[in-house]
XYZ file of C-alpha atoms in Angstrom:
728
model
C 0.000 0.000 0.000
C 2.853 2.388 0.944
C 4.575 1.651 -2.371
C 1.404 2.594 -4.208
C 0.983 5.803 -2.277
C 4.536 6.748 -3.075
C 3.898 6.158 -6.754
C 0.493 7.845 -7.133
C 0.309 11.487 -6.092
C -2.252 12.403 -3.443
C -3.945 14.851 -5.842
C -4.573 12.040 -8.296
C -6.119 9.890 -5.611
C -8.241 12.804 -4.479
C -9.518 13.462 -8.008
C -10.406 9.776 -8.501
C -13.032 10.215 -5.800
C -14.315 13.550 -7.062
C -18.001 13.908 -7.921
C -17.134 15.411 -11.289
C -16.630 12.926 -14.086
C -13.964 15.040 -15.827
C -11.752 15.083 -12.759
C -12.108 11.326 -12.295
C -11.356 10.782 -15.952
C -8.201 12.939 -15.846
C -7.047 11.180 -12.695
C -7.543 7.828 -14.407
C -5.363 9.004 -17.287
C -2.670 9.851 -14.718
C -2.948 6.307 -13.342
C -2.638 4.907 -16.854
C 0.600 6.820 -17.373
C 2.031 5.717 -14.019
C 1.238 2.038 -14.693
C 2.707 2.291 -18.176
C 5.977 3.583 -16.701
C 6.064 0.811 -14.115
C 5.373 -1.798 -16.773
C 8.149 -0.376 -18.921
C 10.499 -0.712 -15.953
C 9.251 -4.227 -15.284
C 8.213 -3.246 -11.741
C 5.253 -5.590 -11.398
C 5.342 -5.537 -7.620
C 4.482 -1.853 -7.569
C 1.870 -2.445 -10.285
C 0.287 -5.061 -8.013
C 0.377 -2.560 -5.131
C -1.293 0.114 -7.273
C -4.094 -2.301 -8.356
C -4.571 -3.371 -4.734
C -4.881 0.257 -3.652
C -7.403 1.028 -6.397
C -9.426 -2.064 -5.472
C -9.544 -1.779 -1.695
C -9.748 1.979 -1.350
C -11.955 2.725 -4.312
C -13.913 -0.132 -5.970
C -14.905 -1.607 -2.596
C -15.469 1.792 -0.984
C -18.895 2.584 0.553
C -18.789 5.896 -1.349
C -20.297 5.734 -4.839
C -17.889 8.312 -6.326
C -14.941 6.334 -4.977
C -16.310 3.179 -6.635
C -16.761 5.016 -9.932
C -13.202 6.339 -9.784
C -11.859 2.919 -8.891
C -13.535 1.302 -11.912
C -12.224 3.929 -14.315
C -8.744 3.643 -12.869
C -8.696 -0.182 -13.120
C -9.585 0.055 -16.805
C -6.908 2.749 -17.221
C -4.338 0.533 -15.468
C -5.182 -2.317 -17.882
C -4.666 0.013 -20.845
C -1.340 1.044 -19.353
C -0.254 -2.570 -18.994
C -1.111 -3.367 -22.633
C 0.415 -6.746 -23.516
C 1.368 -7.481 -19.921
C -2.153 -7.069 -18.595
C -2.892 -10.783 -18.643
C -0.753 -11.504 -15.582
C -2.745 -8.991 -13.513
C -6.261 -9.943 -14.645
C -6.846 -12.041 -11.518
C -6.637 -8.761 -9.558
C -8.403 -6.477 -12.009
C -11.470 -8.390 -13.228
C -13.089 -9.691 -9.971
C -13.723 -6.243 -8.427
C -15.209 -5.055 -11.727
C -17.531 -8.079 -11.880
C -18.500 -7.435 -8.283
C -19.591 -3.925 -9.247
C -22.190 -5.319 -11.685
C -24.371 -5.990 -8.661
C -23.936 -2.504 -7.176
C -27.099 -0.776 -5.958
C -26.132 2.431 -7.766
C -27.053 2.215 -11.459
C -24.235 4.636 -12.376
C -21.703 2.341 -10.733
C -23.116 -0.581 -12.735
C -22.828 1.519 -15.867
C -19.167 2.336 -15.146
C -18.520 -1.333 -14.431
C -19.770 -2.201 -17.947
C -17.628 0.530 -19.419
C -14.566 -0.573 -17.441
C -14.910 -4.227 -18.412
C -15.461 -3.242 -22.043
C -12.150 -1.345 -22.051
C -10.387 -4.181 -20.228
C -11.702 -6.744 -22.730
C -10.555 -4.679 -25.695
C -7.020 -4.812 -24.305
C -6.736 -8.437 -23.221
C -9.024 -10.096 -25.862
C -8.509 -13.895 -25.733
C -6.926 -13.855 -22.266
C -10.317 -12.698 -21.106
C -11.864 -16.181 -21.728
C -10.852 -17.591 -18.347
C -13.501 -15.348 -16.780
C -16.159 -16.121 -19.401
C -18.629 -17.973 -17.171
C -18.583 -15.217 -14.520
C -18.899 -12.531 -17.194
C -21.751 -14.414 -18.911
C -23.596 -14.711 -15.616
C -23.154 -10.990 -14.936
C -24.260 -10.009 -18.452
C -27.319 -12.247 -18.192
C -28.426 -10.306 -15.132
C -27.580 -6.925 -16.625
C -29.585 -7.700 -19.759
C -32.682 -7.299 -17.598
C -31.402 -4.280 -15.651
C -33.975 -1.702 -14.618
C -31.841 1.154 -15.960
C -31.916 1.662 -19.743
C -28.368 3.117 -19.802
C -27.002 0.080 -17.990
C -28.828 -2.206 -20.452
C -27.336 -0.284 -23.359
C -23.821 -0.533 -21.905
C -24.319 -4.243 -21.221
C -25.357 -4.803 -24.860
C -22.148 -3.138 -26.100
C -20.080 -5.273 -23.750
C -22.044 -8.396 -24.799
C -21.257 -7.830 -28.490
C -17.560 -7.442 -27.722
C -17.502 -10.610 -25.622
C -19.225 -12.538 -28.451
C -16.575 -11.334 -30.888
C -13.832 -12.446 -28.529
C -15.397 -15.871 -27.968
C -15.956 -16.576 -31.672
C -12.302 -15.921 -32.462
C -10.898 -17.699 -29.414
C -9.692 -21.290 -29.342
C -9.793 -21.398 -25.533
C -13.571 -21.277 -25.131
C -15.006 -24.422 -23.432
C -18.510 -25.294 -24.616
C -18.667 -28.136 -22.076
C -18.289 -25.680 -19.188
C -20.692 -23.183 -20.735
C -23.658 -25.521 -21.393
C -24.594 -26.088 -17.714
C -24.664 -22.317 -17.276
C -26.917 -21.953 -20.305
C -29.209 -24.805 -19.253
C -29.793 -23.250 -15.831
C -31.112 -20.059 -17.380
C -33.168 -21.390 -20.298
C -36.438 -21.378 -18.403
C -36.152 -17.771 -17.213
C -39.282 -15.860 -18.245
C -37.795 -12.364 -18.447
C -37.960 -11.288 -22.122
C -34.607 -9.458 -22.020
C -32.851 -12.502 -20.596
C -34.514 -14.683 -23.236
C -33.261 -12.447 -26.021
C -29.811 -12.514 -24.474
C -29.786 -16.336 -24.319
C -31.111 -16.872 -27.849
C -28.495 -14.424 -29.091
C -25.713 -16.446 -27.498
C -27.082 -19.760 -28.777
C -27.240 -18.377 -32.306
C -23.729 -16.919 -32.148
C -22.132 -20.043 -30.721
C -23.939 -22.243 -33.253
C -22.430 -20.171 -36.036
C -18.887 -21.000 -34.895
C -17.644 -24.008 -36.921
C -15.405 -25.296 -34.128
C -18.202 -25.296 -31.516
C -20.603 -28.274 -31.626
C -23.817 -26.759 -30.327
C -25.895 -29.478 -32.047
C -24.353 -32.100 -29.810
C -25.647 -30.225 -26.755
C -29.027 -29.325 -28.264
C -30.994 -31.629 -25.905
C -29.713 -29.527 -22.997
C -31.440 -26.347 -24.116
C -34.007 -27.524 -26.696
C -36.881 -27.428 -24.218
C -36.008 -23.861 -23.295
C -36.127 -22.793 -26.935
C -39.522 -24.417 -27.373
C -40.677 -22.654 -24.260
C -39.828 -19.328 -25.884
C -42.094 -20.055 -28.855
C -45.090 -19.109 -26.726
C -43.560 -15.873 -25.412
C -45.800 -12.807 -25.484
C -43.115 -10.937 -27.439
C -43.306 -11.491 -31.188
C -39.600 -10.739 -31.515
C -38.611 -13.459 -29.038
C -40.895 -15.999 -30.710
C -39.337 -15.128 -34.040
C -35.789 -15.430 -32.720
C -36.514 -18.781 -31.061
C -38.192 -20.083 -34.214
C -35.259 -18.963 -36.333
C -32.809 -20.743 -34.012
C -34.894 -23.914 -34.045
C -35.186 -23.866 -37.828
C -31.422 -23.601 -38.119
C -30.900 -26.524 -35.753
C -33.453 -28.662 -37.610
C -31.599 -28.029 -40.848
C -28.355 -29.060 -39.182
C -30.020 -32.237 -37.917
C -31.056 -33.132 -41.459
C -27.452 -32.701 -42.621
C -25.792 -34.383 -39.648
C -24.812 -38.050 -39.770
C -25.017 -38.455 -35.992
C -27.783 -37.028 -33.819
C -29.132 -37.986 -30.401
C -32.783 -38.341 -31.430
C -33.895 -40.103 -28.288
C -33.401 -37.335 -25.717
C -34.877 -34.737 -28.008
C -37.861 -36.959 -28.851
C -38.863 -36.927 -25.177
C -38.875 -33.125 -25.208
C -40.815 -32.913 -28.464
C -43.476 -35.300 -27.206
C -44.140 -33.004 -24.258
C -44.206 -29.875 -26.404
C -46.621 -31.438 -28.915
C -49.253 -31.163 -26.198
C -48.602 -27.478 -25.535
C -51.640 -25.192 -25.273
C -49.816 -22.805 -27.622
C -50.661 -23.473 -31.265
C -47.312 -22.359 -32.707
C -45.414 -24.542 -30.234
C -47.523 -27.576 -31.167
C -46.975 -26.985 -34.873
C -43.216 -26.669 -34.454
C -43.036 -29.744 -32.213
C -45.070 -31.942 -34.564
C -42.976 -30.717 -37.502
C -39.814 -31.771 -35.672
C -41.363 -35.129 -34.782
C -42.252 -35.626 -38.436
C -38.630 -35.082 -39.467
C -37.373 -37.296 -36.642
C -39.596 -40.174 -37.740
C -38.200 -39.864 -41.266
C -34.586 -39.507 -40.145
C -34.318 -41.307 -36.815
C -34.745 -44.896 -37.917
C -33.802 -47.492 -35.328
C -32.855 -44.858 -32.765
C -36.514 -43.980 -32.286
C -37.847 -47.519 -31.849
C -37.886 -47.292 -28.007
C -39.753 -43.987 -28.285
C -42.449 -45.040 -30.767
C -45.120 -45.279 -28.085
C -44.358 -41.813 -26.728
C -44.283 -40.352 -30.225
C -47.595 -41.985 -31.079
C -49.042 -40.573 -27.873
C -48.118 -37.103 -29.108
C -49.212 -37.590 -32.720
C -52.695 -39.062 -32.190
C -54.155 -36.044 -30.336
C -52.681 -33.698 -32.959
C -54.617 -35.534 -35.666
C -57.726 -33.841 -34.255
C -56.114 -30.454 -33.661
C -58.239 -27.387 -34.398
C -55.429 -26.003 -36.577
C -55.400 -27.561 -40.052
C -51.609 -27.268 -40.510
C -51.058 -29.324 -37.367
C -53.596 -31.929 -38.474
C -51.915 -32.314 -41.871
C -48.427 -32.802 -40.406
C -49.751 -35.128 -37.686
C -51.491 -37.356 -40.234
C -48.372 -37.517 -42.371
C -46.295 -38.394 -39.316
C -48.788 -41.053 -38.281
C -48.589 -42.699 -41.697
C -44.778 -42.553 -41.673
C -44.712 -44.136 -38.241
C -47.123 -46.894 -39.193
C -45.134 -47.661 -42.337
C -42.072 -48.547 -40.245
C -42.126 -52.297 -39.616
C -40.239 -52.612 -36.357
C -39.629 -55.958 -34.671
C -40.470 -56.608 -30.993
C -37.068 -58.277 -30.769
C -35.514 -54.871 -31.507
C -36.993 -53.001 -28.532
C -40.311 -52.351 -30.286
C -42.764 -52.350 -27.363
C -46.102 -53.684 -28.602
C -47.616 -53.374 -25.133
C -46.698 -49.696 -24.882
C -48.171 -48.938 -28.306
C -51.387 -50.753 -27.353
C -51.538 -48.826 -24.099
C -51.338 -45.521 -26.000
C -53.991 -46.644 -28.497
C -56.261 -47.790 -25.668
C -55.883 -44.461 -23.893
C -56.673 -42.517 -27.067
C -59.867 -44.532 -27.558
C -61.248 -42.334 -24.776
C -60.397 -39.151 -26.682
C -63.216 -36.697 -27.238
C -62.176 -36.397 -30.886
C -63.466 -38.903 -33.429
C -60.448 -38.707 -35.763
C -58.087 -39.612 -32.927
C -60.215 -42.585 -31.869
C -60.323 -43.805 -35.459
C -56.533 -43.697 -35.838
C -56.088 -45.440 -32.485
C -58.202 -48.301 -33.823
C -56.205 -48.378 -37.056
C -53.086 -48.850 -34.935
C -54.601 -51.769 -33.043
C -55.591 -53.339 -36.367
C -52.081 -52.808 -37.727
C -50.504 -54.440 -34.685
C -52.918 -57.364 -34.910
C -51.991 -57.963 -38.528
C -48.230 -57.734 -37.873
C -47.759 -58.997 -34.317
C -50.916 -60.957 -33.540
C -49.439 -63.262 -30.921
C -47.881 -60.368 -28.996
C -51.122 -58.370 -29.108
C -53.146 -61.297 -27.782
C -50.907 -61.460 -24.719
C -52.117 -57.952 -23.842
C -55.736 -58.664 -24.764
C -56.999 -58.414 -21.180
C -55.615 -54.880 -20.988
C -57.516 -53.599 -24.008
C -60.565 -55.845 -24.344
C -62.823 -53.972 -21.936
C -61.982 -50.651 -23.590
C -62.725 -52.125 -27.004
C -66.100 -53.297 -25.771
C -66.914 -49.871 -24.365
C -66.017 -48.387 -27.736
C -69.002 -50.227 -29.187
C -71.115 -47.545 -27.498
C -69.249 -44.799 -29.335
C -71.313 -41.978 -30.801
C -69.597 -42.408 -34.175
C -70.740 -45.164 -36.529
C -67.320 -45.217 -38.172
C -65.636 -45.836 -34.826
C -68.077 -48.636 -34.019
C -67.452 -50.307 -37.381
C -63.686 -50.120 -36.875
C -64.016 -51.525 -33.360
C -65.955 -54.422 -34.826
C -63.192 -54.968 -37.390
C -60.711 -55.201 -34.522
C -62.976 -57.550 -32.587
C -63.440 -59.697 -35.656
C -59.691 -59.919 -36.148
C -59.267 -61.010 -32.528
C -62.187 -63.444 -32.765
C -60.669 -65.518 -35.541
C -59.731 -67.958 -32.769
C -62.732 -69.966 -31.442
C -61.935 -69.098 -27.819
C -61.777 -65.381 -28.495
C -64.866 -65.598 -30.694
C -66.958 -67.000 -27.868
C -65.432 -64.535 -25.425
C -66.392 -61.665 -27.741
C -69.999 -62.794 -28.122
C -70.369 -63.444 -24.379
C -69.017 -60.008 -23.520
C -71.169 -58.438 -26.214
C -74.337 -59.991 -24.798
C -73.205 -58.941 -21.323
C -72.812 -55.348 -22.503
C -76.223 -55.411 -24.148
C -77.671 -56.635 -20.864
C -76.020 -53.866 -18.861
C -76.771 -51.105 -21.353
C -80.167 -51.326 -23.001
C -79.460 -48.160 -24.979
C -76.486 -49.897 -26.627
C -78.769 -52.638 -27.885
C -81.345 -50.119 -29.009
C -78.991 -47.676 -30.749
C -76.139 -49.893 -31.884
C -77.472 -53.445 -31.714
C -78.414 -53.772 -35.364
C -75.195 -52.147 -36.580
C -73.025 -54.349 -34.350
C -74.734 -57.635 -35.152
C -74.904 -56.965 -38.892
C -71.231 -56.015 -39.073
C -70.141 -59.050 -37.075
C -72.199 -61.230 -39.394
C -70.282 -59.834 -42.366
C -66.891 -60.214 -40.689
C -67.303 -63.506 -38.842
C -69.924 -65.480 -40.819
C -73.560 -64.763 -40.078
C -74.546 -68.341 -39.277
C -71.669 -68.712 -36.816
C -72.618 -65.471 -35.047
C -76.308 -66.335 -34.795
C -75.649 -69.843 -33.558
C -73.386 -68.537 -30.802
C -75.839 -65.822 -29.793
C -78.628 -68.390 -29.672
C -76.587 -70.739 -27.486
C -75.858 -67.946 -25.004
C -79.425 -66.631 -24.919
C -80.855 -70.114 -24.464
C -79.176 -70.176 -21.027
C -79.920 -66.539 -20.196
C -81.403 -66.218 -16.714
C -82.719 -62.693 -17.252
C -85.867 -63.586 -19.189
C -86.887 -59.996 -19.858
C -83.532 -59.228 -21.440
C -83.521 -62.521 -23.344
C -86.920 -61.698 -24.828
C -85.813 -58.213 -25.896
C -82.541 -59.522 -27.326
C -84.243 -62.310 -29.277
C -86.767 -59.860 -30.695
C -83.912 -57.597 -31.814
C -82.007 -60.493 -33.403
C -85.173 -61.716 -35.096
C -85.843 -58.298 -36.609
C -82.251 -58.133 -37.904
C -82.640 -61.649 -39.339
C -85.801 -60.668 -41.166
C -84.672 -57.325 -42.547
C -80.902 -57.159 -43.056
C -79.366 -57.777 -46.452
C -76.234 -59.127 -44.737
C -78.282 -62.095 -43.470
C -79.906 -63.065 -46.777
C -77.919 -66.318 -46.908
C -79.214 -67.354 -43.490
C -82.762 -66.594 -44.564
C -82.284 -68.682 -47.713
C -80.894 -71.536 -45.615
C -83.794 -71.389 -43.154
C -86.291 -71.503 -46.024
C -84.865 -74.960 -46.781
C -85.216 -76.215 -43.202
C -87.613 -78.984 -44.282
C -85.475 -80.296 -47.126
C -81.896 -79.347 -46.223
C -80.093 -80.867 -43.198
C -78.030 -77.695 -42.751
C -81.177 -75.567 -42.765
C -82.874 -77.929 -40.311
C -79.859 -77.802 -37.990
C -79.838 -73.986 -38.018
C -83.595 -73.889 -37.452
C -83.325 -76.138 -34.393
C -80.321 -74.172 -33.118
C -82.185 -70.858 -33.237
C -85.464 -72.319 -32.008
C -84.188 -72.924 -28.469
C -83.493 -69.236 -27.772
C -86.239 -67.874 -30.044
C -88.663 -69.506 -27.575
C -88.157 -66.466 -25.333
C -90.442 -64.547 -27.709
C -93.660 -65.985 -29.184
C -93.548 -63.559 -32.090
C -89.915 -64.461 -32.825
C -90.895 -68.161 -32.976
C -93.826 -67.424 -35.279
C -91.523 -65.326 -37.520
C -88.964 -68.138 -37.576
C -91.649 -70.619 -38.566
C -92.866 -68.369 -41.379
C -89.281 -67.964 -42.563
C -88.632 -71.719 -42.417
C -92.091 -72.423 -43.954
C -93.066 -74.653 -41.045
C -96.597 -73.297 -41.245
C -98.348 -76.135 -39.449
C -96.047 -75.671 -36.486
C -96.632 -71.900 -36.618
C -100.353 -72.572 -36.382
C -99.803 -74.909 -33.451
C -97.693 -72.274 -31.664
C -100.392 -69.641 -32.190
C -103.126 -71.904 -30.837
C -101.006 -72.888 -27.830
C -100.762 -69.333 -26.570
C -102.590 -68.488 -23.372
C -104.378 -65.403 -22.178
C -101.309 -64.021 -20.356
C -99.268 -64.169 -23.563
C -101.558 -61.769 -25.427
C -100.301 -58.502 -23.963
C -99.314 -55.103 -25.283
C -95.731 -56.175 -25.992
C -96.951 -59.151 -28.006
C -99.385 -57.030 -30.011
C -96.655 -54.490 -30.792
C -94.408 -57.283 -32.067
C -97.299 -58.760 -34.025
C -97.954 -55.374 -35.632
C -94.297 -55.256 -36.773
C -94.524 -58.758 -38.217
C -97.697 -57.989 -40.192
C -96.026 -54.923 -41.691
C -92.860 -56.917 -42.485
C -94.957 -59.457 -44.329
C -95.735 -56.714 -46.837
C -92.014 -56.239 -47.644
C -90.042 -58.024 -50.413
C -88.490 -60.393 -47.852
C -91.812 -62.235 -47.476
C -92.752 -62.059 -51.143
C -92.449 -65.872 -51.370
C -95.026 -66.223 -48.583
C -97.502 -63.888 -50.261
C -97.113 -65.790 -53.520
C -97.842 -69.032 -51.696
C -101.275 -67.612 -50.888
C -102.076 -68.196 -54.546
C -102.086 -71.927 -53.765
C -104.265 -72.282 -50.662
C -104.819 -75.937 -51.260
C -101.116 -76.516 -51.029
C -100.477 -74.122 -48.129
C -103.516 -74.693 -45.920
C -101.515 -74.327 -42.705
C -100.180 -70.971 -43.843
C -103.771 -69.747 -44.190
C -104.667 -71.146 -40.807
C -101.644 -69.500 -39.164
C -102.411 -66.140 -40.766
C -106.043 -66.337 -39.740
C -104.885 -67.239 -36.268
C -102.867 -64.022 -36.116
C -105.813 -62.109 -37.526
C -108.029 -63.402 -34.714
C -105.502 -62.200 -32.123
C -105.393 -58.640 -33.469
C -107.812 -55.952 -32.311
C -110.260 -55.291 -35.185
C -109.687 -51.552 -35.157
C -105.904 -51.844 -35.432
C -104.043 -50.987 -38.622
C -102.337 -54.390 -38.619
C -105.739 -56.140 -38.616
C -106.851 -54.175 -41.651
C -103.567 -54.845 -43.480
C -103.706 -58.598 -42.905
C -107.432 -58.843 -43.626
C -106.967 -56.937 -46.885
C -104.132 -59.279 -47.874
C -106.211 -62.385 -47.216
C -109.194 -60.957 -49.109
C -106.889 -60.399 -52.088
C -106.456 -64.145 -52.621
C -108.210 -64.871 -55.982
C -111.068 -67.374 -55.978
C -109.678 -69.183 -58.992
C -106.859 -70.463 -56.804
C -109.327 -72.795 -55.069
C -110.497 -76.017 -56.694
C -114.148 -76.831 -57.006
C -114.271 -78.997 -53.896
C -112.802 -76.214 -51.764
C -115.231 -73.630 -53.159
C -118.150 -75.836 -52.218
C -116.885 -76.009 -48.666
C -116.294 -72.267 -48.437
C -118.901 -70.356 -46.461
C -120.158 -67.072 -47.742
C -118.356 -63.984 -46.527
C -114.793 -62.843 -46.564
C -113.152 -65.415 -44.334
C -111.892 -68.729 -45.591
C -112.098 -71.876 -43.510
C -110.352 -75.058 -44.480
C -111.552 -78.053 -42.589
C -110.427 -80.726 -45.020
C -107.629 -81.236 -47.507
C -108.666 -82.103 -51.096
C -109.376 -85.776 -51.627
C -106.386 -87.922 -52.278
C -103.908 -85.553 -50.569
C -102.511 -85.176 -47.091
C -100.679 -82.227 -45.531
C -97.078 -82.537 -44.403
C -95.101 -80.243 -42.075
C -93.909 -77.728 -44.634
C -97.401 -76.952 -45.830
C -96.818 -78.811 -49.069
C -98.930 -81.792 -49.960
C -97.958 -85.241 -51.050
C -99.764 -88.197 -52.590
C -101.024 -90.870 -50.209
C -98.225 -93.097 -49.210
C -95.663 -90.254 -49.382
C -93.688 -89.904 -46.192
C -91.440 -86.953 -45.221
C -90.731 -86.214 -41.571
C -87.506 -84.183 -42.319
C -85.936 -85.001 -38.951
C -87.546 -82.175 -36.948
C -89.494 -83.285 -33.899
C -92.161 -80.591 -33.925
C -93.964 -82.027 -30.911
C -90.771 -81.656 -28.858
C -90.238 -78.163 -30.237
C -93.778 -77.136 -29.266
C -93.231 -78.537 -25.782
C -89.959 -76.632 -25.563
C -91.738 -73.403 -26.516
C -94.574 -73.996 -24.034
C -92.147 -74.713 -21.198
C -90.181 -71.543 -21.887
C -93.348 -69.449 -22.036
C -94.547 -71.056 -18.820
C -91.292 -69.953 -17.139
C -91.862 -66.438 -18.468
C -95.410 -66.405 -17.063
C -94.265 -67.677 -13.674
C -91.571 -65.010 -13.544
C -94.045 -62.298 -14.544
C -96.475 -63.361 -11.813
C -93.689 -63.520 -9.238
C -92.513 -60.044 -10.160
C -96.074 -58.736 -9.966
C -96.510 -60.249 -6.491
C -93.256 -58.704 -5.316
C -94.330 -55.313 -6.658
C -97.698 -55.596 -4.945
C -96.074 -56.607 -1.673
C -93.661 -53.700 -1.932
C -96.524 -51.292 -2.646
C -98.580 -52.662 0.245
C -95.670 -52.384 2.655
C -95.001 -48.838 1.524
C -98.636 -47.875 2.073
C -98.643 -49.617 5.442
C -95.613 -47.708 6.703
C -96.896 -44.458 5.255
C -100.308 -44.844 6.923
C -99.057 -46.226 10.251
C -98.471 -42.817 11.947
C -101.887 -41.629 10.779
C -103.543 -44.669 12.301
C -102.002 -43.900 15.641
C -103.140 -40.294 15.602
C -106.695 -40.675 14.220
C -109.389 -42.331 16.345
C -110.722 -45.565 14.965
C -114.106 -45.166 13.283
C -116.812 -47.727 13.925
C -117.224 -50.072 11.006
C -120.538 -51.516 9.909
C -120.861 -55.252 9.656
C -122.700 -56.603 6.642
C -125.049 -59.522 7.270
C -126.073 -61.863 4.523
C -129.718 -60.914 4.130
C -131.758 -62.058 1.171
C -132.228 -59.185 -1.270
C -135.534 -57.399 -1.360
C -137.685 -57.246 -4.448
C -136.531 -53.742 -5.170
C -132.916 -54.777 -5.008
C -133.484 -57.610 -7.429
C -134.168 -55.166 -10.201
C -131.017 -54.505 -12.177
C -130.125 -51.735 -14.508
C -128.372 -52.014 -17.814
C -125.011 -53.784 -17.541
C -125.736 -55.282 -14.089
C -125.683 -59.032 -13.506
C -128.129 -60.974 -11.350
C -126.168 -63.098 -8.889
């Protein structure tokens, strides 16, 4: 200290602390000259003493003017040292950096100015302090004082120039510093960071691409900044990096893919578009590197397929197709289970397009890796069943395609049909809204006869009779009306002459017994008219209810459609199809006369031309509109299909109709017993409810005397009865 005082005049030291800038500046020039002389003499000890004096007495002084003078003088000393300044930087730079955090904005300004002048002198030797300087500049970029910000920008540009021309800069040491600050929200700091990333990336000897995963997320975060300029700068930097990735032979796709997947779900539209664009390029370029990340990528792409922004949807669809085109092998880290998990999750998406693509993925995996998919079947099966209730017909059809693909195996086929019936039982609206679509599609995909046989087997054992009746009625209506089931209808029409038709008829009969109208429809379809007549005549009073009449109304109307054209044409030969007439008249007798169905059927029967009867039949016909057939024409006898054969002809076709009728009657008896039991339970419940509701009232109200009726013979006056009264 004494050496320094002996070198620097007291007046100079006094002026360094003066409040006037000019005096401080002139004093600093004096210091520069003194240090230059000492450096020329090689007296570095005294130079060290001078720097120590300027640091302790001025830059660390509690007085602001002292600190200002100290900063100017340290810069002046560096200028005086010129080429020998490097060996004293350890003394000079730290107090200047410390002043960047000074409370006085003018001191911070002078610190920027001082470091700028120091850097101009030492250039590359300055790099050893880069991290500390970068940290200080990062803070100053957001300084509250505009002059300080301006000075910091000038210093920042100089430091960038020094770094780009230096071979001593360590990117490895810099990246952690950059990564720590990438998520700062201050717009000035963000501009500062993007500026440095861009500058360093432009230096050929610095491999910023190799460290891109460390700050990629921060850049994407800036894409949603409120400042248009920052968004533009971040986008420009990202575009440059993406171009470098395309041209680079070696890129770490994996780490970046994780970041992109997260950003593809950003609420900011521009961020999503950029992320999905990057993912698109990665899928094209990444190859095997991305196999472990396929599930995550798919999880990001599928929601974007339904994005509100068209550009995002277009890129997402392209990416999805690219991803699906890659035929990865489970042996090469391709995780089928993870892909299925993503597809299953996206089946719950609110967007139809996403659900559709999720189903396409499941179909693709089934076609390529069936055995692996089936091992995860329990994880996705319930979700696939729920998807049958989807509001979109296209989704439901695709779900059925997936189910059909799974159900190629007998075990899975039965499991599908069992679960399907179970779902119909739990959700009546599913049966009502989607039942026909589901059953028809499954019939196309899995063979209609196979589907109907399995459904019949399950419903035959159904314990919920009400559901079984509803389900059978639905299946019967589909059977009678759907074009997809025309082959089954043709087969059933041959039930009396074709063993396969007979076998199908018997198979369906067991479950069709749950509904009288379904059985009658089946008999009409199979042309077992005599049995249809027997079924109609076997029905009891309890069977003729509103539900039955509604179903009967539907059947009468269906008989006017092209499906039953063969039956209507058979009415032209009443002698041959006597039991058909009897069955139809049986239905007519069950219908209320004022109903539309009664009028339709009566009109149809009246339309039968008289010439279709032979003379013997006409003689036996009573006058009026109705036809009664008590006898078959001489020399003929009726067989089960309604056809006639010469005496001696025998054709029992293997169907035990007596057993079938008994089977039907037993099932209907069980239905009646259940209905009566349910009615009793409802009555008991109602009675108990009334009892408990009236109990308090009985306690409060006095009992009223009740009259006792005695059996007295009625008087003459009481024996007279009015209209509608019965004499007992």
